[in-house]
């Protein structure tokens, strides 16, 4: 199938869907259709030098069996309604909502970290979940450190841009007066932590296959348009110097280490494919402790790009059968 795959983008008018279309056009995909709700059906969205007609994502349209792969970025309740219909019609589905991420049996995949897991979906109902936009860069960085010295404990504080909350929030920030900018915690409270903090812990454990890993997170929304950043404190089971950790991260796929005086920023990360990592240093507050800082484009590697990479793994695996 590969570049000839028939692809449907569901949520094509949204923050993630728009970037997905850009990335697919850049990668040379041609047979691409755009779907959204009835609100924007009939409109048009840019696709490379062309425009695509936006179709309404009705269950009937997604069940027609004329699409090989659907990339969903529509929100949890719409995903719960639409993804099973598309999958039952034979399409491979990559879902970016939290509908399937933590459900047993559904692969939750960062290709550089646990890519082989994606193929499990081909033995089941062809649905793969794409993780949260903070979990993806975090696991890209944790994987090589764990492989080298064993993770004992992780603490993380996030600085998340408004695009993580969708296109409307980007428009609202653009219209806001600078003196009204604030740092907020605009998630749902689950006891004394937000659902975002709980997701970051549970998804990290699932992807790394470390079900008991202690992870403590504080998630904060900052008045930045695109690019999430994270301060990370890692406690390891065995000693690892900052120099050794830096060398491992330089070799890690989709990770780019910045050396002082350069530090990761959302501006530097926006539009880039890599997770930017810097300030790798000893954390004197814990045994075998390291501290580091990262920034990542939440709409690209944090969402659209990661999902396309999952899709390309799946398309490559089904290509012989399809061909
Ligand atoms: N933004 C991020 O950084 C990020 C990262 C990872 C995952 N995600 C996840 O991706 C999903 C979308 O996020 P987003 O930021 O792109 O949101 P968004 O900008 O608000 O876009 C939502 C998209 O979903 C469509 N939609 C909403 N309800 C629908 C329905 N019932 N049927 C069909 N289409 C529907 C909207 O179409 P209309 O134009 O017709 O309203 C729009 O295209 C969410 O689940 C989010 O959690 C986002």
mmCIF file of C-alpha atoms and ligand atoms in Angstrom:
data_model
loop_
_atom_site.group_PDB
_atom_site.id
_atom_site.type_symbol
_atom_site.label_atom_id
_atom_site.label_comp_id
_atom_site.label_asym_id
_atom_site.label_seq_id
_atom_site.Cartn_x
_atom_site.Cartn_y
_atom_site.Cartn_z
ATOM 1 C CA UNK A 1 0.000 0.000 0.000
ATOM 2 C CA UNK A 2 2.641 2.564 1.198
ATOM 3 C CA UNK A 3 2.327 5.970 -0.516
ATOM 4 C CA UNK A 4 -0.641 4.666 -2.533
ATOM 5 C CA UNK A 5 -2.753 4.031 0.564
ATOM 6 C CA UNK A 6 -6.222 5.578 0.659
ATOM 7 C CA UNK A 7 -6.154 7.747 3.779
ATOM 8 C CA UNK A 8 -8.957 9.487 5.666
ATOM 9 C CA UNK A 9 -8.222 12.312 8.130
ATOM 10 C CA UNK A 10 -11.059 12.603 10.628
ATOM 11 C CA UNK A 11 -10.881 15.952 12.434
ATOM 12 C CA UNK A 12 -9.194 17.536 9.397
ATOM 13 C CA UNK A 13 -10.219 21.091 10.336
ATOM 14 C CA UNK A 14 -8.671 20.939 13.835
ATOM 15 C CA UNK A 15 -5.255 21.881 15.214
ATOM 16 C CA UNK A 16 -3.884 18.343 14.829
ATOM 17 C CA UNK A 17 -5.786 17.518 11.618
ATOM 18 C CA UNK A 18 -4.388 20.579 9.841
ATOM 19 C CA UNK A 19 -0.816 19.564 10.676
ATOM 20 C CA UNK A 20 -1.578 15.958 9.680
ATOM 21 C CA UNK A 21 -2.626 17.128 6.221
ATOM 22 C CA UNK A 22 0.557 19.234 5.874
ATOM 23 C CA UNK A 23 2.757 16.290 6.853
ATOM 24 C CA UNK A 24 0.982 13.866 4.511
ATOM 25 C CA UNK A 25 1.279 16.310 1.598
ATOM 26 C CA UNK A 26 4.996 16.775 2.372
ATOM 27 C CA UNK A 27 5.453 12.984 2.401
ATOM 28 C CA UNK A 28 3.861 12.660 -1.037
ATOM 29 C CA UNK A 29 0.607 10.943 -0.104
ATOM 30 C CA UNK A 30 -2.002 11.686 -2.754
ATOM 31 C CA UNK A 31 -5.136 9.698 -2.045
ATOM 32 C CA UNK A 32 -6.232 11.648 1.036
ATOM 33 C CA UNK A 33 -9.753 12.646 2.128
ATOM 34 C CA UNK A 34 -10.760 15.137 4.822
ATOM 35 C CA UNK A 35 -13.570 14.499 7.317
ATOM 36 C CA UNK A 36 -14.977 16.623 10.152
ATOM 37 C CA UNK A 37 -18.315 17.226 11.843
ATOM 38 C CA UNK A 38 -21.446 18.571 10.134
ATOM 39 C CA UNK A 39 -20.289 22.036 11.281
ATOM 40 C CA UNK A 40 -17.538 22.254 8.683
ATOM 41 C CA UNK A 41 -18.679 19.677 6.107
ATOM 42 C CA UNK A 42 -18.801 21.233 2.632
ATOM 43 C CA UNK A 43 -15.892 23.584 3.377
ATOM 44 C CA UNK A 44 -12.341 23.137 2.102
ATOM 45 C CA UNK A 45 -8.964 22.583 3.792
ATOM 46 C CA UNK A 46 -5.465 23.100 2.340
ATOM 47 C CA UNK A 47 -3.553 20.004 1.206
ATOM 48 C CA UNK A 48 -0.193 20.903 -0.290
ATOM 49 C CA UNK A 49 -0.902 23.128 -3.284
ATOM 50 C CA UNK A 50 -4.476 21.869 -3.466
ATOM 51 C CA UNK A 51 -7.605 21.957 -1.336
ATOM 52 C CA UNK A 52 -9.697 19.052 -0.140
ATOM 53 C CA UNK A 53 -13.458 19.065 0.267
ATOM 54 C CA UNK A 54 -14.442 18.425 3.895
ATOM 55 C CA UNK A 55 -16.839 15.484 4.159
ATOM 56 C CA UNK A 56 -19.067 14.828 7.153
ATOM 57 C CA UNK A 57 -17.706 11.995 9.291
ATOM 58 C CA UNK A 58 -20.936 10.010 9.539
ATOM 59 C CA UNK A 59 -20.777 6.340 10.555
ATOM 60 C CA UNK A 60 -22.046 5.478 7.067
ATOM 61 C CA UNK A 61 -19.232 7.392 5.351
ATOM 62 C CA UNK A 62 -16.570 5.751 7.533
ATOM 63 C CA UNK A 63 -18.072 2.292 7.032
ATOM 64 C CA UNK A 64 -18.028 2.491 3.229
ATOM 65 C CA UNK A 65 -14.872 0.352 3.049
ATOM 66 C CA UNK A 66 -13.122 2.641 0.539
ATOM 67 C CA UNK A 67 -10.370 3.886 2.901
ATOM 68 C CA UNK A 68 -7.328 1.811 3.990
ATOM 69 C CA UNK A 69 -6.254 3.973 6.930
ATOM 70 C CA UNK A 70 -8.011 6.524 9.112
ATOM 71 C CA UNK A 71 -6.157 9.008 11.327
ATOM 72 C CA UNK A 72 -8.564 10.309 13.986
ATOM 73 C CA UNK A 73 -8.135 13.578 15.925
ATOM 74 C CA UNK A 74 -11.687 14.351 17.010
ATOM 75 C CA UNK A 75 -11.928 14.035 20.790
ATOM 76 C CA UNK A 76 -12.780 11.073 22.974
ATOM 77 C CA UNK A 77 -16.551 10.778 22.602
ATOM 78 C CA UNK A 78 -16.496 11.168 18.803
ATOM 79 C CA UNK A 79 -13.674 8.611 18.625
ATOM 80 C CA UNK A 80 -15.647 6.124 20.712
ATOM 81 C CA UNK A 81 -18.531 6.459 18.261
ATOM 82 C CA UNK A 82 -16.609 6.474 14.977
ATOM 83 C CA UNK A 83 -13.379 4.470 15.343
ATOM 84 C CA UNK A 84 -15.050 1.043 15.811
ATOM 85 C CA UNK A 85 -17.227 1.633 12.751
ATOM 86 C CA UNK A 86 -14.237 2.432 10.545
ATOM 87 C CA UNK A 87 -12.222 -0.490 11.936
ATOM 88 C CA UNK A 88 -15.108 -2.925 11.449
ATOM 89 C CA UNK A 89 -15.170 -1.905 7.777
ATOM 90 C CA UNK A 90 -11.556 -3.099 7.481
ATOM 91 C CA UNK A 91 -9.564 0.124 7.851
ATOM 92 C CA UNK A 92 -6.480 0.483 10.035
ATOM 93 C CA UNK A 93 -7.269 3.240 12.588
ATOM 94 C CA UNK A 94 -4.840 5.398 14.573
ATOM 95 C CA UNK A 95 -6.712 7.312 17.259
ATOM 96 C CA UNK A 96 -5.254 10.384 18.964
ATOM 97 C CA UNK A 97 -7.907 10.783 21.659
ATOM 98 C CA UNK A 98 -7.767 9.105 25.050
ATOM 99 C CA UNK A 99 -10.601 6.691 24.140
ATOM 100 C CA UNK A 100 -8.361 3.614 23.720
ATOM 101 C CA UNK A 101 -5.013 4.591 25.220
ATOM 102 C CA UNK A 102 -5.356 2.841 28.548
ATOM 103 C CA UNK A 103 -7.780 0.107 27.545
ATOM 104 C CA UNK A 104 -6.202 -3.351 27.879
ATOM 105 C CA UNK A 105 -5.403 -4.948 24.558
ATOM 106 C CA UNK A 106 -5.084 -1.713 22.574
ATOM 107 C CA UNK A 107 -1.499 -0.836 21.670
ATOM 108 C CA UNK A 108 -0.338 2.625 22.809
ATOM 109 C CA UNK A 109 2.608 3.402 20.612
ATOM 110 C CA UNK A 110 5.607 5.689 20.222
ATOM 111 C CA UNK A 111 7.424 4.100 17.263
ATOM 112 C CA UNK A 112 10.940 4.865 18.592
ATOM 113 C CA UNK A 113 10.064 3.387 21.980
ATOM 114 C CA UNK A 114 7.716 0.422 21.430
ATOM 115 C CA UNK A 115 6.993 0.401 17.690
ATOM 116 C CA UNK A 116 6.647 -3.383 17.481
ATOM 117 C CA UNK A 117 3.547 -3.157 19.683
ATOM 118 C CA UNK A 118 1.658 -1.439 16.830
ATOM 119 C CA UNK A 119 1.641 -4.681 14.893
ATOM 120 C CA UNK A 120 -0.376 -6.346 17.671
ATOM 121 C CA UNK A 121 -3.356 -4.361 16.345
ATOM 122 C CA UNK A 122 -3.255 -6.271 13.061
ATOM 123 C CA UNK A 123 -4.016 -9.471 15.009
ATOM 124 C CA UNK A 124 -7.042 -7.759 16.593
ATOM 125 C CA UNK A 125 -9.349 -5.005 15.396
ATOM 126 C CA UNK A 126 -6.708 -2.775 13.706
ATOM 127 C CA UNK A 127 -7.021 0.087 16.241
ATOM 128 C CA UNK A 128 -3.845 1.712 17.643
ATOM 129 C CA UNK A 129 -3.853 4.545 20.186
ATOM 130 C CA UNK A 130 -1.552 7.550 19.918
ATOM 131 C CA UNK A 131 -0.365 8.818 23.330
ATOM 132 C CA UNK A 132 -0.791 12.204 24.988
ATOM 133 C CA UNK A 133 1.341 15.049 23.632
ATOM 134 C CA UNK A 134 3.517 15.153 26.788
ATOM 135 C CA UNK A 135 3.881 11.382 27.104
ATOM 136 C CA UNK A 136 5.407 11.005 23.632
ATOM 137 C CA UNK A 137 8.509 13.207 24.124
ATOM 138 C CA UNK A 138 8.912 12.023 27.713
ATOM 139 C CA UNK A 139 9.093 8.352 26.724
ATOM 140 C CA UNK A 140 11.487 9.120 23.831
ATOM 141 C CA UNK A 141 13.902 10.479 26.447
ATOM 142 C CA UNK A 142 13.238 7.943 29.225
ATOM 143 C CA UNK A 143 13.685 4.825 27.059
ATOM 144 C CA UNK A 144 17.489 5.067 26.559
ATOM 145 C CA UNK A 145 18.040 6.094 30.198
ATOM 146 C CA UNK A 146 16.003 3.115 31.397
ATOM 147 C CA UNK A 147 17.793 0.695 29.084
ATOM 148 C CA UNK A 148 21.171 1.889 30.410
ATOM 149 C CA UNK A 149 20.564 2.302 34.127
ATOM 150 C CA UNK A 150 16.977 1.341 35.072
ATOM 151 C CA UNK A 151 14.338 3.918 35.984
ATOM 152 C CA UNK A 152 13.523 4.008 39.692
ATOM 153 C CA UNK A 153 11.377 7.168 39.827
ATOM 154 C CA UNK A 154 10.344 10.043 37.521
ATOM 155 C CA UNK A 155 9.146 13.536 38.403
ATOM 156 C CA UNK A 156 7.992 15.932 35.717
ATOM 157 C CA UNK A 157 6.648 19.465 35.541
ATOM 158 C CA UNK A 158 5.108 20.515 32.213
ATOM 159 C CA UNK A 159 4.744 23.847 30.428
ATOM 160 C CA UNK A 160 2.065 23.079 27.819
ATOM 161 C CA UNK A 161 1.058 25.384 24.961
ATOM 162 C CA UNK A 162 -2.559 26.304 24.237
ATOM 163 C CA UNK A 163 -2.601 24.390 20.924
ATOM 164 C CA UNK A 164 -2.686 21.267 23.083
ATOM 165 C CA UNK A 165 -6.270 22.264 23.881
ATOM 166 C CA UNK A 166 -7.289 22.712 20.233
ATOM 167 C CA UNK A 167 -7.652 25.314 17.481
ATOM 168 C CA UNK A 168 -10.185 27.475 19.338
ATOM 169 C CA UNK A 169 -7.763 28.029 22.206
ATOM 170 C CA UNK A 170 -5.085 29.155 19.739
ATOM 171 C CA UNK A 171 -7.473 31.760 18.346
ATOM 172 C CA UNK A 172 -8.401 32.868 21.873
ATOM 173 C CA UNK A 173 -4.742 33.337 22.888
ATOM 174 C CA UNK A 174 -4.041 35.364 19.762
ATOM 175 C CA UNK A 175 -6.918 37.696 20.675
ATOM 176 C CA UNK A 176 -5.910 37.980 24.357
ATOM 177 C CA UNK A 177 -4.149 41.074 25.740
ATOM 178 C CA UNK A 178 -0.611 40.269 26.992
ATOM 179 C CA UNK A 179 -1.501 41.524 30.476
ATOM 180 C CA UNK A 180 -4.253 38.874 30.606
ATOM 181 C CA UNK A 181 -1.884 35.966 29.869
ATOM 182 C CA UNK A 182 -1.714 33.524 32.764
ATOM 183 C CA UNK A 183 -0.488 30.065 33.733
ATOM 184 C CA UNK A 184 -3.471 27.788 34.287
ATOM 185 C CA UNK A 185 -4.365 24.186 35.040
ATOM 186 C CA UNK A 186 -7.330 23.748 32.705
ATOM 187 C CA UNK A 187 -7.848 20.026 33.046
ATOM 188 C CA UNK A 188 -10.383 17.953 34.977
ATOM 189 C CA UNK A 189 -9.567 17.237 38.616
ATOM 190 C CA UNK A 190 -9.421 13.607 39.702
ATOM 191 C CA UNK A 191 -9.011 13.916 43.469
ATOM 192 C CA UNK A 192 -5.897 15.994 44.060
ATOM 193 C CA UNK A 193 -4.416 15.635 40.589
ATOM 194 C CA UNK A 194 -5.583 16.546 37.079
ATOM 195 C CA UNK A 195 -6.589 13.951 34.513
ATOM 196 C CA UNK A 196 -3.608 15.163 32.438
ATOM 197 C CA UNK A 197 -1.201 14.303 35.277
ATOM 198 C CA UNK A 198 -2.837 10.889 35.735
ATOM 199 C CA UNK A 199 -2.623 10.223 31.965
ATOM 200 C CA UNK A 200 1.047 11.133 31.866
ATOM 201 C CA UNK A 201 1.809 8.583 34.583
ATOM 202 C CA UNK A 202 -0.432 5.770 33.293
ATOM 203 C CA UNK A 203 0.580 6.160 29.637
ATOM 204 C CA UNK A 204 4.303 6.311 30.483
ATOM 205 C CA UNK A 205 3.979 3.089 32.487
ATOM 206 C CA UNK A 206 2.082 1.341 29.673
ATOM 207 C CA UNK A 207 4.481 2.373 26.886
ATOM 208 C CA UNK A 208 7.628 1.507 28.848
ATOM 209 C CA UNK A 209 5.968 -1.666 30.186
ATOM 210 C CA UNK A 210 6.882 -0.628 33.739
ATOM 211 C CA UNK A 211 3.492 -0.906 35.473
ATOM 212 C CA UNK A 212 4.807 0.098 38.901
ATOM 213 C CA UNK A 213 7.110 2.962 37.895
ATOM 214 C CA UNK A 214 6.557 5.858 40.322
ATOM 215 C CA UNK A 215 5.770 8.966 38.220
ATOM 216 C CA UNK A 216 4.772 12.273 39.773
ATOM 217 C CA UNK A 217 3.604 15.061 37.435
ATOM 218 C CA UNK A 218 2.489 18.674 37.704
ATOM 219 C CA UNK A 219 0.936 19.877 34.431
ATOM 220 C CA UNK A 220 0.663 23.588 33.643
ATOM 221 C CA UNK A 221 -0.746 25.420 30.597
ATOM 222 C CA UNK A 222 1.354 28.402 29.493
ATOM 223 C CA UNK A 223 0.474 31.264 27.109
ATOM 224 C CA UNK A 224 2.484 29.879 24.187
ATOM 225 C CA UNK A 225 0.858 28.937 20.858
ATOM 226 C CA UNK A 226 2.784 25.783 19.926
ATOM 227 C CA UNK A 227 5.364 23.653 21.744
ATOM 228 C CA UNK A 228 5.200 21.808 25.034
ATOM 229 C CA UNK A 229 8.161 21.815 27.441
ATOM 230 C CA UNK A 230 8.918 19.543 30.396
ATOM 231 C CA UNK A 231 11.338 19.732 33.317
ATOM 232 C CA UNK A 232 12.174 16.119 34.176
ATOM 233 C CA UNK A 233 13.881 14.657 37.246
ATOM 234 C CA UNK A 234 14.883 11.017 36.892
ATOM 235 C CA UNK A 235 16.086 8.707 39.641
ATOM 236 C CA UNK A 236 17.977 5.687 38.306
ATOM 237 C CA UNK A 237 18.692 2.278 39.786
ATOM 238 C CA UNK A 238 22.377 2.457 38.809
ATOM 239 C CA UNK A 239 24.682 5.487 38.522
ATOM 240 C CA UNK A 240 24.783 7.292 35.171
ATOM 241 C CA UNK A 241 26.804 10.466 34.742
ATOM 242 C CA UNK A 242 25.301 13.452 32.900
ATOM 243 C CA UNK A 243 27.972 12.907 30.230
ATOM 244 C CA UNK A 244 26.933 9.256 29.770
ATOM 245 C CA UNK A 245 23.245 10.220 29.675
ATOM 246 C CA UNK A 246 23.964 12.937 27.117
ATOM 247 C CA UNK A 247 25.851 10.488 24.920
ATOM 248 C CA UNK A 248 22.919 8.032 25.054
ATOM 249 C CA UNK A 249 20.418 10.779 24.216
ATOM 250 C CA UNK A 250 22.539 11.920 21.248
ATOM 251 C CA UNK A 251 22.095 8.418 19.808
ATOM 252 C CA UNK A 252 18.374 8.178 20.600
ATOM 253 C CA UNK A 253 16.048 8.351 17.586
ATOM 254 C CA UNK A 254 13.965 11.549 17.234
ATOM 255 C CA UNK A 255 15.923 13.226 20.055
ATOM 256 C CA UNK A 256 18.235 16.230 19.453
ATOM 257 C CA UNK A 257 20.512 17.271 22.302
ATOM 258 C CA UNK A 258 21.277 20.983 22.631
ATOM 259 C CA UNK A 259 24.454 22.092 24.398
ATOM 260 C CA UNK A 260 24.617 25.192 26.613
ATOM 261 C CA UNK A 261 24.196 28.055 26.039
ATOM 262 C CA UNK A 262 21.468 26.641 23.749
ATOM 263 C CA UNK A 263 18.418 25.393 25.649
ATOM 264 C CA UNK A 264 15.194 23.822 24.366
ATOM 265 C CA UNK A 265 12.357 26.311 23.808
ATOM 266 C CA UNK A 266 8.884 25.973 22.300
ATOM 267 C CA UNK A 267 9.922 28.404 19.553
ATOM 268 C CA UNK A 268 12.862 26.205 18.601
ATOM 269 C CA UNK A 269 10.735 23.045 18.759
ATOM 270 C CA UNK A 270 7.769 24.368 16.761
ATOM 271 C CA UNK A 271 7.876 23.083 13.204
ATOM 272 C CA UNK A 272 10.668 20.595 14.015
ATOM 273 C CA UNK A 273 10.260 16.824 14.117
ATOM 274 C CA UNK A 274 12.691 16.082 16.963
ATOM 275 C CA UNK A 275 12.318 16.275 20.719
ATOM 276 C CA UNK A 276 14.822 18.932 21.839
ATOM 277 C CA UNK A 277 16.663 18.017 25.060
ATOM 278 C CA UNK A 278 19.099 20.108 27.075
ATOM 279 C CA UNK A 279 20.401 20.962 30.527
ATOM 280 C CA UNK A 280 21.202 17.314 31.278
ATOM 281 C CA UNK A 281 22.754 17.536 34.725
ATOM 282 C CA UNK A 282 23.140 15.807 38.066
ATOM 283 C CA UNK A 283 20.141 16.122 40.406
ATOM 284 C CA UNK A 284 21.738 16.340 43.814
ATOM 285 C CA UNK A 285 18.340 15.942 45.521
ATOM 286 C CA UNK A 286 18.148 12.189 44.843
ATOM 287 C CA UNK A 287 20.439 9.170 44.657
ATOM 288 C CA UNK A 288 21.554 8.482 41.063
ATOM 289 C CA UNK A 289 19.502 11.533 40.083
ATOM 290 C CA UNK A 290 19.570 13.334 36.761
ATOM 291 C CA UNK A 291 17.640 16.436 35.715
ATOM 292 C CA UNK A 292 16.918 17.548 32.154
ATOM 293 C CA UNK A 293 14.647 19.816 30.166
ATOM 294 C CA UNK A 294 12.848 19.143 26.867
ATOM 295 C CA UNK A 295 10.665 20.901 24.301
ATOM 296 C CA UNK A 296 8.624 19.297 21.535
ATOM 297 C CA UNK A 297 6.128 20.421 18.893
ATOM 298 C CA UNK A 298 2.946 19.016 20.419
ATOM 299 C CA UNK A 299 1.092 19.102 17.105
ATOM 300 C CA UNK A 300 3.861 17.252 15.210
ATOM 301 C CA UNK A 301 5.804 14.617 17.229
ATOM 302 C CA UNK A 302 3.299 15.102 20.085
ATOM 303 C CA UNK A 303 0.370 14.162 17.819
ATOM 304 C CA UNK A 304 0.226 14.179 13.997
ATOM 305 C CA UNK A 305 3.752 13.009 13.179
ATOM 306 C CA UNK A 306 3.741 10.219 15.771
ATOM 307 C CA UNK A 307 0.416 8.946 14.397
ATOM 308 C CA UNK A 308 1.718 9.009 10.806
ATOM 309 C CA UNK A 309 4.827 7.086 11.908
ATOM 310 C CA UNK A 310 2.549 4.464 13.520
ATOM 311 C CA UNK A 311 0.471 4.348 10.340
ATOM 312 C CA UNK A 312 3.561 3.852 8.189
ATOM 313 C CA UNK A 313 4.639 0.884 10.368
ATOM 314 C CA UNK A 314 1.198 -0.664 9.881
ATOM 315 C CA UNK A 315 1.000 0.089 6.165
ATOM 316 C CA UNK A 316 4.430 -1.466 5.640
ATOM 317 C CA UNK A 317 3.260 -4.582 7.498
ATOM 318 C CA UNK A 318 0.042 -5.006 5.501
ATOM 319 C CA UNK A 319 1.564 -3.983 2.136
ATOM 320 C CA UNK A 320 2.562 -7.533 1.020
ATOM 321 C CA UNK A 321 -0.945 -8.831 1.664
ATOM 322 C CA UNK A 322 -2.496 -5.808 -0.030
ATOM 323 C CA UNK A 323 -0.108 -5.890 -2.967
HETATM 324 N N1 LIG B 1 -3.687 19.449 20.130
HETATM 325 C C1 LIG B 1 -2.764 18.580 20.545
HETATM 326 O O1 LIG B 1 -1.596 18.929 20.812
HETATM 327 C C2 LIG B 1 -3.117 17.140 20.680
HETATM 328 C C3 LIG B 1 -2.102 16.235 20.920
HETATM 329 C C4 LIG B 1 -2.402 14.881 21.070
HETATM 330 C C5 LIG B 1 -3.714 14.489 20.949
HETATM 331 N N2 LIG B 1 -4.691 15.386 20.716
HETATM 332 C C6 LIG B 1 -6.066 14.885 20.595
HETATM 333 O O2 LIG B 1 -6.524 15.046 19.256
HETATM 334 C C7 LIG B 1 -7.921 15.324 19.266
HETATM 335 C C8 LIG B 1 -8.199 16.605 18.500
HETATM 336 O O3 LIG B 1 -7.435 17.645 19.040
HETATM 337 P P1 LIG B 1 -7.294 19.053 18.323
HETATM 338 O O4 LIG B 1 -6.372 19.797 19.199
HETATM 339 O O5 LIG B 1 -6.988 18.912 16.885
HETATM 340 O O6 LIG B 1 -8.802 19.632 18.509
HETATM 341 P P2 LIG B 1 -9.560 20.775 17.679
HETATM 342 O O7 LIG B 1 -8.609 21.770 17.128
HETATM 343 O O8 LIG B 1 -10.644 21.244 18.561
HETATM 344 O O9 LIG B 1 -10.205 19.980 16.438
HETATM 345 C C9 LIG B 1 -11.222 19.018 16.612
HETATM 346 C C10 LIG B 1 -11.555 18.404 15.277
HETATM 347 O O10 LIG B 1 -12.480 17.346 15.478
HETATM 348 C C11 LIG B 1 -13.634 17.560 14.655
HETATM 349 N N3 LIG B 1 -14.798 17.012 15.332
HETATM 350 C C12 LIG B 1 -15.269 17.338 16.557
HETATM 351 N N4 LIG B 1 -16.361 16.576 16.833
HETATM 352 C C13 LIG B 1 -16.557 15.773 15.771
HETATM 353 C C14 LIG B 1 -17.530 14.764 15.449
HETATM 354 N N5 LIG B 1 -18.510 14.438 16.293
HETATM 355 N N6 LIG B 1 -17.430 14.147 14.259
HETATM 356 C C15 LIG B 1 -16.445 14.459 13.391
HETATM 357 N N7 LIG B 1 -15.507 15.396 13.633
HETATM 358 C C16 LIG B 1 -15.572 16.045 14.817
HETATM 359 C C17 LIG B 1 -13.687 19.063 14.474
HETATM 360 O O11 LIG B 1 -14.457 19.343 13.315
HETATM 361 P P3 LIG B 1 -15.334 20.702 13.131
HETATM 362 O O12 LIG B 1 -14.435 21.678 12.433
HETATM 363 O O13 LIG B 1 -16.428 20.240 12.239
HETATM 364 O O14 LIG B 1 -15.762 21.133 14.482
HETATM 365 C C18 LIG B 1 -12.204 19.374 14.290
HETATM 366 O O15 LIG B 1 -11.786 19.017 12.979
HETATM 367 C C19 LIG B 1 -8.325 15.344 20.751
HETATM 368 O O16 LIG B 1 -8.773 14.063 21.108
HETATM 369 C C20 LIG B 1 -7.044 15.642 21.450
HETATM 370 O O17 LIG B 1 -7.049 15.153 22.771
HETATM 371 C C21 LIG B 1 -4.428 16.695 20.550
#
